[in-house]
Amino acid sequence: MRQRPIPRRTPGNLPSDLSGFVGRGGELSELERLLDASRLVTVTGAGGVGKTRLVLAAARAAADAAAGPVGAGEPPVPAQERYCDGVWLAELASVRDPALLELTLAEALGLTDHTTRPLRTVLAEHLAERRLLLVLDGFEQLVDESADLVRDLLRRSPGLRVLAAGRRPLTLDGELSWPLAPLDPEEALALLIERTSAADPAFALTESNRAVLAELCARLDGLPLALELAAGRLRTLSPEQVLSRLEDRFALLTGGSRGALPRHRALRTAIGWSHELCTAGERLLWARLSVFAGQFDLDAAEYVCAGPDLPVDSVLDLVGELLGQSLLVREETAAGVRYRMLESVRIYGAGWLESLGDARRLRRRHRDWYMGLATWCELDWFSPRQEEVAALVEAELPNLRLALECCLDEPEETHLGQYLAGTLWFFWAGCGRLTEGRHWLDRTLEGDLGLAGAEYESSRLKALWVLGYVAALQGDPVASMSALYECRDGAVRSENPVAGAYAVHRMGCLALVSDDMPRAGELLGSALERYREAGELNSNVLMCQVELAMALAFQGELAGALSLCREVRDICEERGERWTKAYALYVLAYAALDAGGTAEARRLLAECVAINHTFRDLVGLVLAVELLALVTVAEGHPAEAAVLQGAAEPLWDGVGMRLFGSGYFNAPRLMCQERAGELLGAERYASCARHGRTLPLDALVERALRGPEPAPVPTGPLPRPRGAAERAERAERPMAHPGAAGVKSRKPAGSPEGEPAG
């Protein structure tokens, strides 16, 4: 009997199409043909012609084809082979700093890299053996840098295809550039009717209004954005009124000529016409909203845009009016309801704001709002709202970048940038953003000699200890120690005990990852005393306590280590803190496994995996998965353990081995390989590990949380030294990472088996 086809799911990050795609059937077919012929296709055209919507529709079609059902024994169709690693979108319109281009692309691909390796190298290695479609949208402001990056990636990644959308081509060898024309008359009319009906269900195409609507589409040159704006106006005006006002606007801009107009002028005409039809308050809000990058919420709009000429209690109603006219888009996100202005509309508003002479003041208000937001988020990080804070900062990242740039525009305001970059430590370190954090911290401290004045010294010291923290997590001990010594000495000079505590704490972390357990214990203990004297209690302080517990455990003082971690766990549960709690759970799980309590270790590690995945903390996640693999083989499931171990290996590419230079760091992996390999045999172990390496991150987490199937294979107890031998081995056992313990190993430092799996 023929087996029923099984639907497959292709990875990717394409957004869903909420409003529907109208027309363009021929264009979609042509794009598919061009992608068959070339690995780089660029759709070009004026703003508002529909480039983004078209390439996204083509990308969704490619993803659907790649994820289509495959019957038993049937070879996959070409699209399924070509894009088996997914279809991914990188939105570049809000990126202004060339240094953030590669970072934005890595984020779009779901890459989290904690190393100091060049991001281009990370991207190339990730794409080298993958077959996927990468969609690039809005690269015009960085066309040279984008072209250089795309050229390099295509050369080094034979399975990569790129579909780009921009106002100009990338001008690369092998590129097929395809200029997108406006909609034909029938499709333009269909789009106008569909969008107008969505806003006003009573609206319908009739014989009496068909001619004037067709004329309206013609006057707008069939440009989708212009039609969307016109549809917003048809909610309150008749088609004849809209056409009459539009004709007046054409006459104004073209000297009375009603002949064929350049498309860019037609778009500007449509936007300008919408602007003219707005009330004074709507026009003013439109101009002021142009200072935002990407999405924003109502609170931000009210603070930044309100003033004597625009009362705060009027902003909500005006936002509603701009939404009704299709000048704003409402979006549901993990951070709540947010608004976004289409790029062409935003650019028009920005030009109007410049003409009003108010742009600099609005940019400063924007900066001030996001500095305040970061301050409150830092406080809320140590609370039950930790996950909400992570989602909010993620959503606000384009605006936070804009605020940081504003701080750096004026040399006398560099201290504000130092404060903002330092305040976001929880996002850089806790949410997998070390590379970007390092970028901003280095920029704000670049050329700074500590001469900004005593009133700003605390901001500089905060940036220094955060830089020391981030550099340590990246495996850059030289930069880390330099920043931390500078912070410590500056704290002494300025009599800032809190900054001094943070500097000593992070020095203790460096000692921990350098295998100097006595010094680590001394520094971390001193930092805890300093924190207590200063009345400081937050996630950093609790992490310091976890790290001290590890230093004690590695010196054989397991009881003291467990006591410290249980206290941290209890405080975290009382305060709703989850990020630090995950590392405490890791240590407790390690101790449970050490005592033979595999069920308890699994329970603790499952929670640890879930928390780390929520916050994109790749370091904590990979450590937990590897320890869970060791638990799994101890429970009698060597094949599942091998799958988990294989799945953990690619994660190390983003963590980097320089941070984990200890010879004992690989102990969980080595023990798992040894026991599972003995039970499965080398060939089956390798096969299971290969399968694990193919698992996407979400699938790995789901599998880790689900646990192995029943019917375990008897394995016998894991070897555990006893008595003095056990204490001596623990004293030599190094730490894996700040906030994460290792497991015992019988291999000396520098043994061949200690080589990185990744």
Coordinates of C-alpha atoms in Angstrom, one line a residue, residues 46-498:
A46 CA 11.0 53.0 -7.4
G47 CA 9.8 53.1 -3.8
G48 CA 6.3 52.0 -3.5
V49 CA 6.3 49.8 -6.7
G50 CA 5.8 46.7 -4.6
K51 CA 9.3 45.1 -4.5
T52 CA 9.1 43.9 -0.9
R53 CA 5.7 42.4 -1.3
L54 CA 6.7 40.6 -4.5
V55 CA 10.0 39.1 -3.2
L56 CA 8.3 38.0 0.0
A57 CA 5.5 36.3 -2.0
A58 CA 8.1 34.6 -4.1
A59 CA 10.0 33.6 -1.0
R60 CA 6.9 32.1 0.6
A61 CA 6.2 30.2 -2.6
A62 CA 9.8 28.8 -2.5
A63 CA 9.4 27.9 1.2
D64 CA 6.1 26.1 0.5
A65 CA 7.6 24.2 -2.3
A66 CA 10.6 23.2 -0.1
A67 CA 8.3 22.1 2.7
G68 CA 5.8 20.2 0.5
P69 CA 4.8 16.6 1.2
V70 CA 7.2 13.8 0.2
G71 CA 5.9 10.3 -0.4
A72 CA 7.8 7.2 0.8
G73 CA 10.6 6.4 -1.6
E74 CA 10.0 9.5 -3.8
P75 CA 13.0 11.7 -4.5
P76 CA 12.5 15.4 -3.5
V77 CA 11.7 17.9 -6.2
P78 CA 14.4 20.4 -7.0
A79 CA 13.0 23.2 -4.8
Q80 CA 13.0 20.8 -1.9
E81 CA 16.7 20.1 -2.5
R82 CA 17.6 23.7 -3.2
Y83 CA 16.1 25.3 -0.1
C84 CA 16.2 22.4 2.3
D85 CA 17.8 24.6 4.9
G86 CA 15.1 27.2 4.7
V87 CA 14.2 30.6 3.3
W88 CA 15.4 33.6 5.4
L89 CA 14.6 37.3 5.4
A90 CA 17.1 40.0 6.4
E91 CA 15.5 43.5 6.6
L92 CA 18.2 46.1 6.1
A93 CA 16.2 49.3 5.7
S94 CA 16.8 50.5 9.2
V95 CA 20.6 49.7 9.2
R96 CA 22.7 52.8 8.8
D97 CA 26.0 51.7 10.4
P98 CA 28.0 49.4 8.0
A99 CA 29.4 47.6 11.0
L100 CA 25.9 46.3 11.8
L101 CA 25.3 44.9 8.4
E102 CA 26.8 41.5 9.0
L103 CA 25.4 41.4 12.5
T104 CA 21.9 42.0 11.1
L105 CA 22.3 39.2 8.6
A106 CA 23.5 36.9 11.3
E107 CA 20.5 37.7 13.5
A108 CA 18.2 37.1 10.6
L109 CA 19.7 33.6 10.1
G110 CA 19.3 32.9 13.8
L111 CA 23.0 32.8 14.5
T112 CA 24.2 33.6 18.0
D113 CA 28.0 33.9 18.2
H114 CA 29.8 34.6 21.4
T115 CA 33.3 34.6 19.9
T116 CA 35.5 37.4 18.7
R117 CA 35.7 35.9 15.2
P118 CA 34.8 38.2 12.3
L119 CA 31.1 37.9 11.7
R120 CA 31.7 37.4 8.0
T121 CA 33.7 34.3 8.8
V122 CA 30.9 33.1 11.0
L123 CA 28.3 33.7 8.3
A124 CA 30.5 32.0 5.6
E125 CA 31.0 28.9 7.8
H126 CA 27.3 28.7 8.6
L127 CA 26.3 28.9 4.9
A128 CA 29.1 26.9 3.5
E129 CA 27.4 23.5 3.5
R130 CA 23.7 24.8 3.6
R131 CA 21.2 25.1 0.8
L132 CA 19.0 28.0 1.4
L133 CA 17.4 31.2 -0.1
L134 CA 18.4 34.5 1.5
V135 CA 16.1 37.5 0.9
L136 CA 17.6 40.9 1.3
D137 CA 15.3 43.9 1.5
G138 CA 16.2 47.6 1.7
F139 CA 20.0 47.7 1.1
E140 CA 20.1 51.0 -0.8
Q141 CA 21.8 53.1 1.9
L142 CA 24.6 50.5 2.2
V143 CA 24.7 49.2 -1.4
D144 CA 28.6 49.0 -1.6
E145 CA 28.9 47.2 1.7
S146 CA 26.0 44.9 0.9
A147 CA 27.4 44.0 -2.5
D148 CA 30.8 43.2 -1.0
L149 CA 29.2 40.9 1.6
V150 CA 26.9 39.2 -0.9
R151 CA 29.8 38.6 -3.3
D152 CA 31.9 37.0 -0.6
L153 CA 29.1 34.8 0.7
L154 CA 28.1 33.6 -2.7
R155 CA 31.7 32.7 -3.5
R156 CA 32.1 30.7 -0.3
S157 CA 28.6 29.1 -0.2
P158 CA 27.7 27.1 -3.3
G159 CA 24.3 26.2 -1.9
L160 CA 23.3 29.8 -1.3
R161 CA 20.9 31.8 -3.5
V162 CA 20.0 35.4 -2.9
L163 CA 16.8 37.3 -3.8
A164 CA 17.3 41.0 -3.2
A165 CA 14.9 44.0 -3.4
G166 CA 16.2 47.5 -3.8
R167 CA 16.0 50.7 -5.8
R168 CA 19.2 49.8 -7.6
P169 CA 21.0 46.6 -8.4
L170 CA 24.0 45.3 -6.5
T171 CA 26.0 45.3 -9.8
L172 CA 27.7 41.9 -9.2
D173 CA 28.9 39.4 -11.7
G174 CA 26.2 36.9 -12.4
E175 CA 23.5 39.1 -11.0
L176 CA 20.2 39.1 -12.8
S177 CA 18.6 42.5 -12.3
W178 CA 14.9 42.7 -12.9
P179 CA 13.1 46.1 -12.9
L180 CA 9.6 45.7 -11.5
A181 CA 6.9 47.6 -13.4
P182 CA 3.8 49.0 -11.7
L183 CA 0.6 46.9 -11.7
D184 CA -1.3 46.6 -14.9
P185 CA -4.7 48.3 -15.0
E186 CA -6.8 45.3 -14.0
E187 CA -4.5 44.3 -11.1
A188 CA -4.3 47.9 -9.9
L189 CA -8.1 48.2 -9.8
A190 CA -8.3 44.8 -8.0
L191 CA -5.8 46.0 -5.4
L192 CA -7.6 49.3 -4.8
I193 CA -11.0 47.5 -4.4
E194 CA -9.6 44.8 -2.1
R195 CA -7.9 47.3 0.2
T196 CA -10.8 49.7 0.3
S197 CA -13.3 46.9 1.0
A198 CA -11.1 45.7 3.9
A199 CA -11.3 49.2 5.5
D200 CA -15.0 49.7 4.5
P201 CA -17.0 46.4 4.0
A202 CA -19.9 48.5 2.5
F203 CA -17.6 49.6 -0.4
A204 CA -18.1 47.7 -3.7
L205 CA -17.1 48.1 -7.3
T206 CA -20.1 49.1 -9.4
E207 CA -20.7 50.2 -13.0
S208 CA -21.2 53.7 -11.8
N209 CA -17.8 54.0 -10.0
R210 CA -15.7 51.7 -12.2
A211 CA -14.6 54.4 -14.6
V212 CA -13.5 56.9 -12.0
L213 CA -11.7 54.2 -10.0
A214 CA -9.9 53.1 -13.1
E215 CA -8.9 56.7 -13.8
L216 CA -7.6 57.0 -10.2
C217 CA -5.5 53.9 -10.7
A218 CA -4.1 55.3 -13.9
R219 CA -3.3 58.7 -12.3
L220 CA -1.4 56.8 -9.6
D221 CA 0.6 54.9 -12.3
G222 CA -0.5 51.6 -10.8
L223 CA 1.9 52.0 -7.9
P224 CA 0.8 49.7 -5.0
L225 CA 1.8 52.1 -2.2
A226 CA 0.0 55.0 -3.8
L227 CA -3.1 52.7 -4.3
E228 CA -2.9 51.7 -0.6
L229 CA -2.9 55.4 0.4
A230 CA -5.8 56.1 -1.9
A231 CA -7.7 53.2 -0.4
G232 CA -7.3 54.7 3.0
R233 CA -8.8 57.9 1.7
L234 CA -11.8 56.2 0.1
R235 CA -13.0 55.4 3.6
T236 CA -14.1 59.0 4.0
L237 CA -14.1 60.5 0.5
S238 CA -16.0 59.5 -2.6
P239 CA -13.9 58.3 -5.6
E240 CA -14.7 61.5 -7.5
Q241 CA -13.5 63.6 -4.5
V242 CA -10.3 61.6 -4.3
L243 CA -9.6 61.9 -8.0
S244 CA -10.4 65.7 -8.0
R245 CA -8.0 66.4 -5.2
L246 CA -5.3 64.1 -6.7
E247 CA -5.6 66.0 -10.0
D248 CA -5.1 69.3 -8.3
R249 CA -1.9 67.9 -6.7
F250 CA -0.6 66.7 -10.1
A251 CA -1.2 70.1 -11.6
L252 CA 0.7 71.7 -8.7
L253 CA 3.7 69.5 -9.1
T254 CA 3.9 69.2 -12.9
G255 CA 2.9 72.6 -14.1
G256 CA -0.4 71.5 -15.4
S257 CA 0.9 68.6 -17.5
R258 CA -1.2 65.4 -17.1
G259 CA 0.9 63.2 -19.4
A260 CA 3.0 60.3 -18.4
L261 CA 4.9 61.0 -15.2
P262 CA 8.1 59.5 -13.8
R263 CA 7.2 56.8 -11.2
H264 CA 9.1 58.3 -8.4
R265 CA 7.2 61.6 -9.0
A266 CA 3.9 59.7 -9.0
L267 CA 4.7 58.2 -5.7
R268 CA 5.8 61.5 -4.2
T269 CA 2.7 63.0 -5.6
A270 CA 0.6 60.4 -3.9
I271 CA 2.3 60.8 -0.6
G272 CA 2.3 64.5 -0.9
W273 CA -1.4 64.5 -1.7
S274 CA -2.1 62.3 1.4
H275 CA 0.0 64.8 3.4
E276 CA -2.0 67.7 2.0
L277 CA -5.3 66.0 3.0
C278 CA -4.1 65.5 6.6
T279 CA -5.1 67.9 9.3
A280 CA -2.4 70.1 10.8
G281 CA -2.1 67.8 13.8
E282 CA -1.8 64.7 11.6
R283 CA 0.9 66.3 9.5
L284 CA 2.8 67.3 12.6
L285 CA 2.6 63.9 14.1
W286 CA 3.6 62.3 10.8
A287 CA 6.7 64.4 10.7
R288 CA 7.7 63.7 14.3
L289 CA 7.1 60.0 14.0
S290 CA 9.7 59.9 11.3
V291 CA 12.4 60.0 14.0
F292 CA 11.6 56.4 15.0
A293 CA 13.4 53.5 13.4
G294 CA 11.2 50.5 12.7
Q295 CA 8.4 49.8 15.2
F296 CA 7.4 52.0 18.1
D297 CA 4.6 51.9 20.7
L298 CA 2.0 54.5 21.8
D299 CA 3.9 55.5 25.0
A300 CA 7.0 56.3 23.0
A301 CA 5.0 58.3 20.4
E302 CA 3.3 60.3 23.1
Y303 CA 6.5 61.2 24.9
V304 CA 8.6 62.0 21.8
C305 CA 6.0 63.7 19.7
A306 CA 3.8 65.6 22.2
G307 CA 4.3 69.3 23.0
P308 CA 2.5 72.6 23.4
D309 CA 1.4 72.4 19.7
L310 CA 0.5 68.7 20.0
P311 CA -1.2 67.8 23.3
V312 CA -0.3 64.4 24.6
D313 CA -4.0 63.4 24.9
S314 CA -4.5 64.0 21.2
V315 CA -1.7 61.6 20.0
L316 CA -3.9 58.4 20.3
D317 CA -6.6 59.8 18.1
L318 CA -4.1 61.1 15.6
V319 CA -2.4 57.7 15.4
G320 CA -5.8 56.2 14.7
E321 CA -6.3 58.7 11.9
L322 CA -2.9 57.9 10.4
L323 CA -3.7 54.2 10.6
G324 CA -7.0 54.8 8.8
Q325 CA -5.2 56.5 6.0
S326 CA -2.6 53.7 5.6
L327 CA 0.2 56.0 6.7
L328 CA 0.9 53.8 9.7
V329 CA 0.7 50.0 10.0
R330 CA -0.4 48.3 13.3
E331 CA 1.5 45.1 14.2
E332 CA 1.0 42.5 16.9
T333 CA 4.4 41.5 18.5
A334 CA 5.8 39.7 21.5
A335 CA 6.2 43.1 23.0
G336 CA 2.5 44.1 22.5
V337 CA 0.8 46.3 19.9
R338 CA 3.3 48.4 17.9
Y339 CA 3.2 50.7 15.0
R340 CA 5.4 51.1 11.9
M341 CA 5.7 53.7 9.2
L342 CA 6.4 52.5 5.7
E343 CA 9.9 53.6 4.6
S344 CA 8.8 55.9 1.8
V345 CA 6.2 57.6 4.1
R346 CA 8.8 57.9 6.8
I347 CA 11.3 59.6 4.4
Y348 CA 8.7 62.1 3.3
G349 CA 7.9 62.9 7.0
A350 CA 11.6 63.2 7.8
G351 CA 12.0 65.8 5.0
W352 CA 9.1 67.7 6.3
L353 CA 10.6 67.6 9.9
E354 CA 13.9 69.0 8.6
S355 CA 12.0 71.8 6.8
L356 CA 10.4 72.7 10.1
G357 CA 13.8 73.0 11.7
D358 CA 12.8 70.6 14.5
A359 CA 14.7 67.5 13.6
R360 CA 17.5 67.9 16.1
R361 CA 15.2 68.5 19.0
L362 CA 13.1 65.5 18.1
R363 CA 16.1 63.2 17.8
R364 CA 17.2 64.2 21.3
R365 CA 13.7 63.5 22.7
H366 CA 13.8 60.2 21.0
R367 CA 17.2 59.5 22.6
D368 CA 16.0 60.6 26.0
W369 CA 13.0 58.2 25.8
Y370 CA 15.1 55.2 25.0
M371 CA 17.7 56.0 27.6
G372 CA 14.8 56.0 30.1
L373 CA 13.4 52.8 28.6
A374 CA 16.8 51.1 29.0
T375 CA 17.0 52.2 32.6
W376 CA 13.6 50.8 33.5
C377 CA 14.3 47.6 31.6
E378 CA 17.5 47.1 33.6
L379 CA 15.6 47.4 36.8
D380 CA 12.8 45.2 35.5
W381 CA 15.3 42.5 34.5
F382 CA 15.5 41.5 38.2
S383 CA 11.7 40.7 38.4
P384 CA 9.0 38.4 37.1
R385 CA 8.9 40.5 34.0
Q386 CA 12.3 39.3 32.8
E387 CA 11.0 37.6 29.7
E388 CA 8.8 40.6 28.8
V389 CA 11.9 42.9 29.1
A390 CA 13.9 40.6 26.7
A391 CA 11.1 40.8 24.2
L392 CA 10.7 44.6 24.6
V393 CA 14.4 45.3 24.1
E394 CA 14.5 42.9 21.1
A395 CA 11.6 44.9 19.5
E396 CA 13.2 48.2 20.3
L397 CA 16.7 47.4 19.2
P398 CA 16.5 49.6 16.0
N399 CA 15.5 52.5 18.1
L400 CA 18.1 51.8 20.7
R401 CA 20.7 51.8 18.0
L402 CA 19.5 55.1 16.8
A403 CA 19.7 56.5 20.3
L404 CA 23.2 55.3 20.7
E405 CA 24.2 56.9 17.4
C406 CA 22.6 60.2 18.6
C407 CA 24.7 60.0 21.7
L408 CA 27.9 59.6 19.7
D409 CA 27.0 62.4 17.2
E410 CA 28.1 65.0 19.8
P411 CA 31.5 64.5 21.5
E412 CA 30.3 66.2 24.6
E413 CA 27.5 63.7 25.0
T414 CA 29.6 60.5 24.7
H415 CA 29.0 59.9 28.4
L416 CA 25.3 59.3 27.5
G417 CA 26.3 56.6 25.1
Q418 CA 28.5 55.0 27.7
Y419 CA 25.6 55.0 30.1
L420 CA 23.2 53.5 27.6
A421 CA 25.6 50.8 26.3
G422 CA 26.4 49.9 29.9
T423 CA 22.8 49.8 31.0
L424 CA 22.0 47.3 28.4
W425 CA 24.4 44.7 29.9
F426 CA 21.6 42.3 30.6
F427 CA 20.7 42.3 26.9
W428 CA 24.2 41.9 25.6
A429 CA 25.1 39.1 28.1
G430 CA 21.8 37.5 28.9
C431 CA 20.1 37.4 25.4
G432 CA 22.9 36.3 23.1
R433 CA 24.0 39.8 21.9
L434 CA 27.7 39.9 22.9
T435 CA 28.9 40.9 19.5
E436 CA 26.7 43.9 19.2
G437 CA 27.3 44.9 22.8
R438 CA 31.0 44.8 22.2
H439 CA 30.6 47.0 19.2
W440 CA 28.7 49.7 21.1
L441 CA 30.9 49.5 24.2
D442 CA 34.1 49.9 22.2
R443 CA 32.6 52.8 20.2
T444 CA 31.5 54.7 23.3
L445 CA 34.9 54.2 25.0
E446 CA 37.0 54.8 21.9
G447 CA 39.5 57.6 22.6
D448 CA 38.0 58.2 26.0
L449 CA 40.7 59.1 28.5
G450 CA 38.5 59.5 31.5
L451 CA 38.5 63.3 31.2
A452 CA 34.8 63.9 30.8
G453 CA 34.4 65.1 34.4
A454 CA 33.6 63.6 37.7
E455 CA 29.8 64.0 37.2
Y456 CA 30.0 61.5 34.3
E457 CA 32.6 59.1 35.7
S458 CA 30.0 56.6 36.9
S459 CA 28.7 56.2 33.3
R460 CA 32.3 55.6 32.1
L461 CA 33.0 53.0 34.9
K462 CA 29.8 51.2 34.1
A463 CA 30.7 50.9 30.4
L464 CA 34.2 49.6 31.4
W465 CA 33.0 46.8 33.7
V466 CA 30.3 45.8 31.2
L467 CA 33.0 45.8 28.4
G468 CA 35.2 43.6 30.7
Y469 CA 32.2 41.2 31.2
V470 CA 31.4 41.0 27.5
A471 CA 35.0 40.5 26.5
A472 CA 35.4 37.8 29.0
L473 CA 32.4 35.9 27.7
Q474 CA 33.8 36.3 24.2
G475 CA 37.1 34.7 25.3
D476 CA 39.2 37.9 25.0
P477 CA 40.9 38.0 28.4
V478 CA 43.4 40.7 27.5
A479 CA 40.7 43.2 26.6
S480 CA 38.6 42.1 29.5
M481 CA 41.4 42.5 32.1
S482 CA 42.4 45.9 30.7
A483 CA 38.9 47.3 31.0
L484 CA 38.4 45.8 34.5
Y485 CA 41.7 47.1 35.9
E486 CA 40.8 50.5 34.5
C487 CA 37.4 50.3 36.1
R488 CA 38.8 49.2 39.5
D489 CA 41.4 52.0 39.6
G490 CA 38.8 54.6 38.5
A491 CA 36.4 53.4 41.2
V492 CA 39.1 53.9 43.8
R493 CA 39.9 57.4 42.6
S494 CA 36.2 58.4 42.4
E495 CA 35.2 56.6 45.6
N496 CA 32.6 54.5 43.7
P497 CA 32.3 51.3 45.7
V498 CA 29.6 49.8 43.4

